[in-house]
XYZ file of C-alpha atoms in Angstrom:
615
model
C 61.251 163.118 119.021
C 64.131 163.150 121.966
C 62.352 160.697 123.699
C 62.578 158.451 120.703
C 65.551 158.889 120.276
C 66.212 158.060 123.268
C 64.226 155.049 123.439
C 65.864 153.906 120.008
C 69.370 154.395 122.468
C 67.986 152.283 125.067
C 67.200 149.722 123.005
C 70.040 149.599 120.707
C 72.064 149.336 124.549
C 69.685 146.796 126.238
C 70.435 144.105 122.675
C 74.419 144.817 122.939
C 74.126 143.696 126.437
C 72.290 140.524 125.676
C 74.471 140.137 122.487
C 76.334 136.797 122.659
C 79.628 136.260 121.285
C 80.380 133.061 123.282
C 83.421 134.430 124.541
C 82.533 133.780 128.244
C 82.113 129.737 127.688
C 80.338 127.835 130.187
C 81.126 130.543 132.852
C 78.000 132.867 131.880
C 76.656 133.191 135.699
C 75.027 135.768 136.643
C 76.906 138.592 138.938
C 75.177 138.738 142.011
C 77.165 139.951 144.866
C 75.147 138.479 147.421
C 77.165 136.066 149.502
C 78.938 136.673 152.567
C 82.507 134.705 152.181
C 84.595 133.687 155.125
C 88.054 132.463 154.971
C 91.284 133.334 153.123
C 91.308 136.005 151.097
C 91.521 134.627 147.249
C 90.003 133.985 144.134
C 87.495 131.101 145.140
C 86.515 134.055 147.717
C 86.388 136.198 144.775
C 84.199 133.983 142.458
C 81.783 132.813 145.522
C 81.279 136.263 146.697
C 80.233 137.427 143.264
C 78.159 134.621 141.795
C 77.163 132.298 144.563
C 73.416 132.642 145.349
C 73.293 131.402 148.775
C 73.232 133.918 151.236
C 76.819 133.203 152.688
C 79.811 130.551 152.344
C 82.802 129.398 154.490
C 86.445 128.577 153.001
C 88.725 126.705 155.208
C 92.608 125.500 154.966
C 92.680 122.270 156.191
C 96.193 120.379 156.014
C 94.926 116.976 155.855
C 93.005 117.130 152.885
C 95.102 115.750 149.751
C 96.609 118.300 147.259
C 94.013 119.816 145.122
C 91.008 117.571 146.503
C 88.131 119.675 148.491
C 85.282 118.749 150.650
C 81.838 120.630 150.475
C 79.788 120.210 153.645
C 76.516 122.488 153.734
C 78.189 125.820 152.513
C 81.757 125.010 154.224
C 84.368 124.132 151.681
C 87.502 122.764 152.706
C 91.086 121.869 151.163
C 94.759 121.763 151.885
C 95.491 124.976 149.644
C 94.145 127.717 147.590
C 94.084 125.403 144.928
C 91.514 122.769 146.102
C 89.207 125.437 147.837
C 89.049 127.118 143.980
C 88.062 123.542 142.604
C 85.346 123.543 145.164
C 84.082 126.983 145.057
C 83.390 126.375 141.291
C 82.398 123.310 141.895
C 79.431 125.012 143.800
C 78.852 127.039 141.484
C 78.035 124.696 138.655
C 76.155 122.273 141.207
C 74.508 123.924 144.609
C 73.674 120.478 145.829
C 76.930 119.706 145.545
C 78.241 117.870 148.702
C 81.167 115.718 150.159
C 84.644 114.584 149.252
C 86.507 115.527 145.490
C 89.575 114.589 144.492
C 91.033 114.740 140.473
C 91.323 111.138 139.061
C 94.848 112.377 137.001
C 97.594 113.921 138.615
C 98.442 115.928 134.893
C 95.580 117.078 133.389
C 97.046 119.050 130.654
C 96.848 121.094 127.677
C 99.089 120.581 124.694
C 98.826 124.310 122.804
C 100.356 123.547 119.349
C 100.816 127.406 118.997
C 104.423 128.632 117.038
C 106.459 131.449 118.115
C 105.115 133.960 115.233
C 101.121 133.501 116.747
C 100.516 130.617 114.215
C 98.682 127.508 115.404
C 99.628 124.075 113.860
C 95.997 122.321 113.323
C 95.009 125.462 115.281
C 91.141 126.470 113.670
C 90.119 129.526 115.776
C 92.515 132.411 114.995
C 95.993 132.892 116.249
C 97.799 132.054 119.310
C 96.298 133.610 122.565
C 100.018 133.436 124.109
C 102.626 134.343 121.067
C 102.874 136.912 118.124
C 105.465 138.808 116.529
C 106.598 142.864 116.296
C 108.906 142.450 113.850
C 111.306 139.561 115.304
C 110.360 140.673 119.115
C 107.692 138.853 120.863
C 104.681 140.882 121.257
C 103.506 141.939 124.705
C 101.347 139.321 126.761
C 97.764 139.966 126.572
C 97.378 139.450 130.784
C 94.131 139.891 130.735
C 93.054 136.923 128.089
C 95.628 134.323 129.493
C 93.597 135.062 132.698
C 90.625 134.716 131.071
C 92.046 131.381 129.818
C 93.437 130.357 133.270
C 89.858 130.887 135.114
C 88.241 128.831 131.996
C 90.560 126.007 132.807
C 90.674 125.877 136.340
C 86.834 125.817 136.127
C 87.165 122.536 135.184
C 90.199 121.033 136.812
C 93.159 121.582 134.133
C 96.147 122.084 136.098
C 98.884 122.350 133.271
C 99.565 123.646 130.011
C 102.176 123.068 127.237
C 102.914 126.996 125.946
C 104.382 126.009 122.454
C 103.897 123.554 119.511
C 105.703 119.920 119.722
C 107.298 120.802 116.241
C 109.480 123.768 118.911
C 111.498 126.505 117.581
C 114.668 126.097 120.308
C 114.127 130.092 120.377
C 111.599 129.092 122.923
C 114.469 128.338 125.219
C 116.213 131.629 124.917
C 116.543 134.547 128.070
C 114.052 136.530 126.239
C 111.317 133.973 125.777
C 111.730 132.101 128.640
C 111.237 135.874 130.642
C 107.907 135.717 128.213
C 106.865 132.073 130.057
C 107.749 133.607 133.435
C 105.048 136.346 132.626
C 102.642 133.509 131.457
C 102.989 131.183 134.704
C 102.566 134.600 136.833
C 98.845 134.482 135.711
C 98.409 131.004 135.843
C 99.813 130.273 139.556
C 96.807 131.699 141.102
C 94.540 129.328 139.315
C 96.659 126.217 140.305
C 98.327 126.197 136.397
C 101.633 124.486 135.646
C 103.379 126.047 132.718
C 105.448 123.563 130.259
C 107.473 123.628 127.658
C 107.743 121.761 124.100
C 111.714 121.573 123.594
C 113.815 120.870 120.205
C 116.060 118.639 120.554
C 118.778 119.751 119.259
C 118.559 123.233 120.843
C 122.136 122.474 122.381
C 123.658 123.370 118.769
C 120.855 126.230 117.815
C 121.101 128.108 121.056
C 124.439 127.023 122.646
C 126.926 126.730 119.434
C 127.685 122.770 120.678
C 128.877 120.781 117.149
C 126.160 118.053 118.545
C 122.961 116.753 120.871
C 123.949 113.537 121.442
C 122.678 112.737 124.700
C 126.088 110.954 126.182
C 127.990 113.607 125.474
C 129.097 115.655 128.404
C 129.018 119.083 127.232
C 125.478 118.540 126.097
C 124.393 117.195 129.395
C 125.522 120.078 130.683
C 123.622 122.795 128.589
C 120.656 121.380 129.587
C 120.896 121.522 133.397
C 122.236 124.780 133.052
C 119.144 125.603 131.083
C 116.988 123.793 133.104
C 118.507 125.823 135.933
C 117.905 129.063 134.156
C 114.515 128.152 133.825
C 113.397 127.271 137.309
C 115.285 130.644 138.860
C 113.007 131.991 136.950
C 109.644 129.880 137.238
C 110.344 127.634 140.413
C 107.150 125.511 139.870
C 108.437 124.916 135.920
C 106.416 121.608 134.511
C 108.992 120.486 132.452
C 109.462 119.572 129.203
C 107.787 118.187 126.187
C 109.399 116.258 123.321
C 108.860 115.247 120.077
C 111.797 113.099 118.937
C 112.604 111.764 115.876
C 109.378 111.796 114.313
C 108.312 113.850 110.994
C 111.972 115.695 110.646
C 112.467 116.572 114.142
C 115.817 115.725 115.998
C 116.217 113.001 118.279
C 118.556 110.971 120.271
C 118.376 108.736 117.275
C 120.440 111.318 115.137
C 123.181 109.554 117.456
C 122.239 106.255 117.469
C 121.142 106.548 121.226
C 117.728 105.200 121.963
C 114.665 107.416 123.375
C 115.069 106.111 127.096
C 118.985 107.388 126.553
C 117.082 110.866 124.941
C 114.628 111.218 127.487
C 116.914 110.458 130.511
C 119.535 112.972 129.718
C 116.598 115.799 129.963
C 115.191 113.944 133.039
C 118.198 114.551 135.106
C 118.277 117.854 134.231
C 114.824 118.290 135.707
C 114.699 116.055 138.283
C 116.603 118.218 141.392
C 113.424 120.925 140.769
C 110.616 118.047 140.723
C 110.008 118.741 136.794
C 109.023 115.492 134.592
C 109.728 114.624 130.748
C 106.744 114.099 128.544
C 108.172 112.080 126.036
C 105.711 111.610 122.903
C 105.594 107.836 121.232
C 104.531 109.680 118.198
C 107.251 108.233 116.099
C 107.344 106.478 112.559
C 109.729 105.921 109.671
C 112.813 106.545 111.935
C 113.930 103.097 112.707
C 111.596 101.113 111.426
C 110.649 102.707 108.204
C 108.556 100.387 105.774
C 106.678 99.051 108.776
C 103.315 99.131 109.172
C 102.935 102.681 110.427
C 100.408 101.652 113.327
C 103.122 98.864 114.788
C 106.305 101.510 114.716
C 105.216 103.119 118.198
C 105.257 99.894 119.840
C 108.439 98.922 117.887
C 110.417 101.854 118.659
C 109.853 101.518 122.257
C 109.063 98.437 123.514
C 112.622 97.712 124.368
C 112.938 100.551 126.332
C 110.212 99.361 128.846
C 111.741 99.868 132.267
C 115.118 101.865 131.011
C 113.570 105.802 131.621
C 114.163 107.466 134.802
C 111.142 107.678 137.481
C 110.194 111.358 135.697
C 109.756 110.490 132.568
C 106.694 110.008 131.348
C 105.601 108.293 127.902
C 102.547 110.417 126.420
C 101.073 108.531 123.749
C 97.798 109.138 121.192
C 94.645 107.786 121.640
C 95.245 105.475 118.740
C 98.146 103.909 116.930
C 97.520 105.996 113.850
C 97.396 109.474 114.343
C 93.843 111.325 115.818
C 91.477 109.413 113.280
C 87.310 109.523 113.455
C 87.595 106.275 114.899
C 90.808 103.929 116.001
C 91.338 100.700 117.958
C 93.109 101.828 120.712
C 96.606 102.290 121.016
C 98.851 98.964 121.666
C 101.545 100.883 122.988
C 99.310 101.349 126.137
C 99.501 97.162 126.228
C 103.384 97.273 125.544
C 104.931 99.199 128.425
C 104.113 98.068 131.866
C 107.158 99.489 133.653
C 106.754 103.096 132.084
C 104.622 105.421 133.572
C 101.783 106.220 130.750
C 99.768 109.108 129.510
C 96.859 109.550 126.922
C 97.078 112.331 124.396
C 93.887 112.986 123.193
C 93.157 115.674 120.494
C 90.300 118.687 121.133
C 91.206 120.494 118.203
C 89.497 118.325 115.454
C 92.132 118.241 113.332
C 90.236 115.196 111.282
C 86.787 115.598 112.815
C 85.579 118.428 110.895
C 88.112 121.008 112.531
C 85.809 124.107 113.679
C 83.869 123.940 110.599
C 81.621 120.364 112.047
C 79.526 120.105 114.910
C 80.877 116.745 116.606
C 81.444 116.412 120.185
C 84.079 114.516 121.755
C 83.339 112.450 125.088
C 81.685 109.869 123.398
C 85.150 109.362 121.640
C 87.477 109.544 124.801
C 84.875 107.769 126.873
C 85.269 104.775 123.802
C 89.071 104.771 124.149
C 88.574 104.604 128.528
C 86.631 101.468 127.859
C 90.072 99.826 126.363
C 92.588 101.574 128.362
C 91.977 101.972 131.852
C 92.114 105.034 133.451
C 94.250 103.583 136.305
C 97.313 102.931 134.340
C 98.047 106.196 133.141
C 99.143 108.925 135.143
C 97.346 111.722 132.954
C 96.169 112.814 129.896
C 97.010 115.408 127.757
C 94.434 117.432 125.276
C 95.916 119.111 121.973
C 94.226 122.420 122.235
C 91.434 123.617 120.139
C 91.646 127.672 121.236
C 92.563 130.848 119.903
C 92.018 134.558 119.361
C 88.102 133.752 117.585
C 85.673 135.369 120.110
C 84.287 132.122 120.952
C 87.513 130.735 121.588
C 87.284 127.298 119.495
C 86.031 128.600 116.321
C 82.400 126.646 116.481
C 80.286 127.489 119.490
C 79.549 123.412 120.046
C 83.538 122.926 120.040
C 83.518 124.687 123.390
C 82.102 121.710 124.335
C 84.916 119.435 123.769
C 87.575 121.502 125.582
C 84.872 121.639 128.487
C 84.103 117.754 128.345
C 88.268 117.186 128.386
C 88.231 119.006 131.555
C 85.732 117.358 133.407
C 87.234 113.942 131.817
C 90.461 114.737 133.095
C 89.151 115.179 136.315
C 86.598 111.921 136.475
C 86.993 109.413 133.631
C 83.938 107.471 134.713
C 81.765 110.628 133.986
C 79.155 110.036 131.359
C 79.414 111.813 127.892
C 75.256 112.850 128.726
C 75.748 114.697 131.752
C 78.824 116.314 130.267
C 77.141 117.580 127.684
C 74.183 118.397 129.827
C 76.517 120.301 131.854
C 77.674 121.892 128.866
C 74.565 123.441 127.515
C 72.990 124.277 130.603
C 75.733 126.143 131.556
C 76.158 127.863 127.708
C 72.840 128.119 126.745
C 69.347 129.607 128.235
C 67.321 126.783 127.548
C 64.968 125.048 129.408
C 65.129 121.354 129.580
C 62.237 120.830 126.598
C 64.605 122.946 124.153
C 67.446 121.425 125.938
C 66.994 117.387 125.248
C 66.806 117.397 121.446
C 70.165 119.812 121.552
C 71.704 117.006 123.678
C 70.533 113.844 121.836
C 72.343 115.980 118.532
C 75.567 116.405 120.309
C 75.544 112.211 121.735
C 75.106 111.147 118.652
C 77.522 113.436 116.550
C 80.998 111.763 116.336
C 79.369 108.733 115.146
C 77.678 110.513 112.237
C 80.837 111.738 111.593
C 82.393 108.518 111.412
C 79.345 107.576 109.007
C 79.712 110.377 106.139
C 83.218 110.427 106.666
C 85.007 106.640 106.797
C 82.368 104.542 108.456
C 83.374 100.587 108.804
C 87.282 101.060 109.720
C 88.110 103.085 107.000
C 90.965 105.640 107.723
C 93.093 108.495 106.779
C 91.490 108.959 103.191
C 91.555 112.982 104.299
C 93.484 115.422 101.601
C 96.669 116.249 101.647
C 98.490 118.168 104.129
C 95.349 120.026 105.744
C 93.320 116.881 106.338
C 90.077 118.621 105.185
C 87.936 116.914 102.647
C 87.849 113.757 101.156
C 90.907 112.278 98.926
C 90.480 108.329 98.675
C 92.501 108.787 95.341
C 95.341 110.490 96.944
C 98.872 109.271 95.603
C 101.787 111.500 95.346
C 104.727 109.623 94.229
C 107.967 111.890 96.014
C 105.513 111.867 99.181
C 106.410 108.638 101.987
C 103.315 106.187 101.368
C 102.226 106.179 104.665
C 101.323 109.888 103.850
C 98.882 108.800 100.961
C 95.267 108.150 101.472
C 95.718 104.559 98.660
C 97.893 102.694 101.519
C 95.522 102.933 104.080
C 91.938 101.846 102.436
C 94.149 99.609 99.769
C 91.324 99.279 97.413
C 91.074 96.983 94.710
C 89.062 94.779 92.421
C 89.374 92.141 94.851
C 88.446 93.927 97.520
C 88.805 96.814 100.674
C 90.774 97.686 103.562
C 94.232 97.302 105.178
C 94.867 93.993 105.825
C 96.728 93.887 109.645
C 96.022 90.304 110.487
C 98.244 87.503 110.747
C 98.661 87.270 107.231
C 99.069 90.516 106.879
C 101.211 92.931 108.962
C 100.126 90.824 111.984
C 99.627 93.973 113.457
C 96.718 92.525 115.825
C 99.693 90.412 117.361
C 100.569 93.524 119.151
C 96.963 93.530 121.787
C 96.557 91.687 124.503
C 94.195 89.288 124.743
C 91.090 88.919 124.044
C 91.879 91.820 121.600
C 95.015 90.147 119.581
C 92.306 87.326 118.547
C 89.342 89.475 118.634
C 90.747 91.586 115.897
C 92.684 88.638 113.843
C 89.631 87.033 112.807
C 87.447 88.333 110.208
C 84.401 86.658 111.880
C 84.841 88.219 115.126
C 86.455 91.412 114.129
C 83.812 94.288 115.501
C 82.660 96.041 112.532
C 83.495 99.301 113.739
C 87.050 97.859 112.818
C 86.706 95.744 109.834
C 88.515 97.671 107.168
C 91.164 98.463 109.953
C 92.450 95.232 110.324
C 91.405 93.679 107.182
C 91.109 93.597 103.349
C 87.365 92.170 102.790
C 85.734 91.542 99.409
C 83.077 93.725 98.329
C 80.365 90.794 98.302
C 81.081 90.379 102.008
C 77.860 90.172 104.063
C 78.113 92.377 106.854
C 75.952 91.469 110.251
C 72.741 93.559 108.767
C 72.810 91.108 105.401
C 74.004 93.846 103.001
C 77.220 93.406 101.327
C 80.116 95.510 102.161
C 79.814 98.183 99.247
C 76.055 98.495 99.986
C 76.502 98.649 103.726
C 79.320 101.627 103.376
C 76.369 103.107 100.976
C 74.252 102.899 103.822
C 76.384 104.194 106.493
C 77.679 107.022 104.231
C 74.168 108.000 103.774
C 73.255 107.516 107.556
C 75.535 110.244 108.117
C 74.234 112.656 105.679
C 70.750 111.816 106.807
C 72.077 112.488 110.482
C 73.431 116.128 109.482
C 70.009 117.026 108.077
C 68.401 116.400 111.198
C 70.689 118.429 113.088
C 69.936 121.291 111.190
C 66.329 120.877 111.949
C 67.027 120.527 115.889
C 69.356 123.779 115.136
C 66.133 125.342 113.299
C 63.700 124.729 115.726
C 65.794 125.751 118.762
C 65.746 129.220 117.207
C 63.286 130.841 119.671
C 65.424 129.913 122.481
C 68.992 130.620 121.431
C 70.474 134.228 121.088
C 70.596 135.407 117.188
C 74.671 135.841 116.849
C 75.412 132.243 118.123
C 72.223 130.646 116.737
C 73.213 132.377 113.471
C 76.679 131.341 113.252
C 76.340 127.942 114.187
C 73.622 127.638 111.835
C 76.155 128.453 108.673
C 78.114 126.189 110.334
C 75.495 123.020 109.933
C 74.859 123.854 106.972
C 78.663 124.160 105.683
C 78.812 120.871 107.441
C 76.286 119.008 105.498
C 77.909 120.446 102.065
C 81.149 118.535 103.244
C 79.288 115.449 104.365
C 77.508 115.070 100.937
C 81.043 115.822 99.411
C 82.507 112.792 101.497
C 79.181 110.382 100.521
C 79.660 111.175 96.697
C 84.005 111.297 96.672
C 84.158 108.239 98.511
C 80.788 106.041 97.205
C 82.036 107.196 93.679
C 86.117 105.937 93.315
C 84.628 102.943 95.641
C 82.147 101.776 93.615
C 84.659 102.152 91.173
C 86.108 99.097 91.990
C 83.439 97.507 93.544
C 80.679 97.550 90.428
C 83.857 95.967 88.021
């Protein structure tokens, strides 16, 4: 009997061992404390000496190597700092063949962490913040050992800076005892070559320093913010800088004052600049001085005349598209617009209106889309709107991993492939050999455009509900709400006809591209269909390029979606024998949850569409 009991014990051991929770991401190697390290003593030491298989490795300073670039020859990695030799050593790791000369494409490769003072997350879908919570009014203690945790996850893949706090910032964020909070923070990043930043308010001048205003000419408040910014970088030399969202959905701006962003932004450039920090200044900006435009032409609007008038550290961070994160978007004309501002591409991880955590739909496909419009060379970085939190797995869905991984290695090399990425992803997640492996990978390629399918194939856009962008709403009108809130403006369904019409005779919003997009897009006969309700209103007998009309194709497509979330369950299904039961089984409810919503999007939208259509 006591030795089946004790064989019950063993056993019951031995499975919570091999449990998986997903909690270690892609960095599941295998501790084997074989390798004989040479070098400086530090973490790529550390990491190489534990997991590296070969039987012994070199690390070597070498000043004329750039900052954070490394070079791998036979087992000898060397870089100019601790840094570069970490970026090699888990370089190595992932790839043992691995040889030659790396460098990072972006200078910022950074996450935005929308995460609010009180351990909320704005569009946050995997728990609470890992960085802020509440005891009463008092911060909570720093959990030192996640944020490190979070800082080897990141430097795994390149990341070199993130934003601690939302873009919607409480100025308490600014204050002695939070800013002591961020020192804490950037003490566990340093190591792993990790910039903190901050999102500011812009009006934290009045909030936190009793001035009567923020206007950016005015002395006083020049003032406060190079003593603050001087506060800041006793404490944290290597400070980032700031983040701003300006006069966009409520928040305050230099346009409170009628000063103009370049005015904003170079007021809290100056008080950076003597301590090498930079201004990310969002575009993000609509119904301020151009309300009752077009809300995809008010970035371009609101700043084109300020092309050339921000300081050398300011740098404009703009989304992906001119709307605001959709399924699909013609890329952003702002990024045509400004060619004496230094650029950056905000791209969103979190999946705010993708599915959240709750759909399977990877990413790269979707940034590698918006790389083919907007070269990588004119931007100086990009930034990625977090998608982690307290969940065990980190991101909610154990396939979202993959997006914060693939906007890593993205940040790093733009011309990577969205396959190998993803190959990467699961070979590194998942103990599957390559049989098991290729259907799980064909799934996550062609994911984000079965999302576009069931959810607003054909150009379609921001029919989402209200307020938490979940679900369908084509119907959506709420009359105290600004239009460019409501789902009707944007598909503009009638009788006649579908979609938003942004041509020439429209809201000539296509005027705004460059060449050959401006004409591409204008006309309805060369408009790519991925874009056709985007820039146009088309009547429902339209003949699409596969013969159908236009209700009957988005009948189609909305079914090619749901079609395309059935078969992902039955990859899921028959990958069973080779996936662990606690992440097979979760992701499983999540498919399945996920084809519930894709029906509901097929039968919401076909429904109030055919609506008008079948009249």
């Amino acid at each position: 009997m006591k030795k089946l009991t004790l064989l019950i014990m063993t056993c019951l051991v031995m499975g919570q061992v091999q449990a998986e929770d997903g909690s270690r991401l892609w960095l599941r190697y295998q501790s084997v404390d074989k390798a004989k390290v040479n070098g400086p003593a530090c973490i790529a030491a550390d990491e190489l000496r534990k997991y590296f298989r070969g039987d012994e490795v070199t690390l070597a300073i070498d000043p004329t190597i750039e900052a954070e670039a490394f070079k791998i020859e036979g087992t000898t990695i060397s870089a100019k700092d601790e840094t570069g030799l970490l970026y090699g050593a888990y370089t190595l790791l992932r790839e043992p063949a691995t040889q030659g000369y790396q460098k990072p494409y972006f200078k910022y490769r950074i996450l935005n962490h929308w995460d609010n003072l009180d351990g909320t997350i704005e569009r946050g879908y995997a728990g609470r913040s890992i960085f802020w919570d509440l005891d009463g009014d008092q911060p909570k203690a720093i959990d030192a050992a996640l944020v490190r945790a979070y800082a080897r996850a990141n430097a795994s893949i390149g990341i070199n800076g993130t934003v601690l706090n939302n873009v919607n910032a409480s100025p308490r964020i600014l204050s002695p005892l939070y800013i002591n909070k961020v020192k804490e923070i950037a003490a566990i990043l340093r190591p792993y070559g990790i910039k903190v930043y901050l999102s500011v308010n812009f009006a934290s001048p009045m909030a936190l320093g009793g001035l009567k205003t923020a206007d950016p000419l005015n002395a006083k408040v020049k003032t406060w913010w190079k003593a603050k910014a001087k506060e800041i970088y006793r404490e944290i030399p290597d400070f980032g800088g700031f983040l701003v969202k300006a006069n966009s959905e409520g928040q305050p701006g230099p346009g409170d004052y009628h000063r103009t962003h370049a005015q904003g932004a170079n007021m809290l450039a100056d008080a950076v600049a003597p301590y090498g920090g930079i201004i990310m200044w969002r575009s993000f900006v609509y119904g301020a001085n151009h309300k009752g435009e077009d809300r995809v032409k008010q970035a371009v609007s609101e700043f084109i005349n300020d092309d050339g008038l921000f300081r050398s550290n300011v740098i404009l961070q703009s989304k992906n598209g001119p709307l605001d994160f959709q399924p699909r978007e013609p890329y952003a004309p702002i990024f045509d617009n400004m060619h004496k501002t230094p650029q950056m591409a905000e791209l969103q991880i979190t999946q705010e209106y993708l599915g959240q955590s709750r759909h399977l739909v990877y990413l790269a496909p979707m940034w590698r889309e918006f790389f083919g419009y907007v070269a990588p060379a004119r931007l100086v970085g990009v930034a990625g709107v977090a998608n982690i939190g307290l969940d065990k797995n980190w991101c909610g869905h154990h396939f979202s991993q993959a997006n914060w991984y693939a906007f890593g290695r993205l940040a790093w090399d733009p011309a990577l492939r969205s396959e190998q990425i993803a190959d990467e992803w699961l070979s590194a997640t998942f103990d599957i050999d390559d049989s098991h492996r290729t259907p799980l990978l064909s799934m996550m390629l062609r994911s984000r455009e079965a999302c576009v399918d069931y959810m607003m194939p054909l150009g379609l856009h921001h029919i989402f509900k209200f307020d938490h962008h979940y679900g369908p709403e084509p119907d959506g009108y709420i009359a105290h709400y600004p239009l460019e809130w409501c789902p009707v403006y944007y598909h503009q369904a009638d009788s006649a006809g579908i979609g938003f019409d942004r041509s020439h005779t429209g809201t000539d919003a296509t005027s705004q591209y460059r060449e050959p997009y401006c004409s591409l897009y204008d006309d309805l006969t060369t408009c790519p269909e991925r874009y056709l309700l985007w820039f146009h209103h088309v009547p429902w007998t339209y003949r699409t390029n596969s013969g159908r009309t236009l209700i009957d194709e988005l009948t189609y497509r909305y079914g090619r979606g749901v079609k395309e979330v059935e078969s992902f369950i039955d990859i899921w299904h028959n990958s069973k024998p080779t996936i662990d039961e606690q992440r097979w089984q979760e992701v499983d409810e999540r498919l399945q949850h996920q084809l519930d919503n894709a029906r509901e999007w097929q039968k919401t939208c076909l429904d109030y569409f055919g609506s008008f259509a079948r009249k």
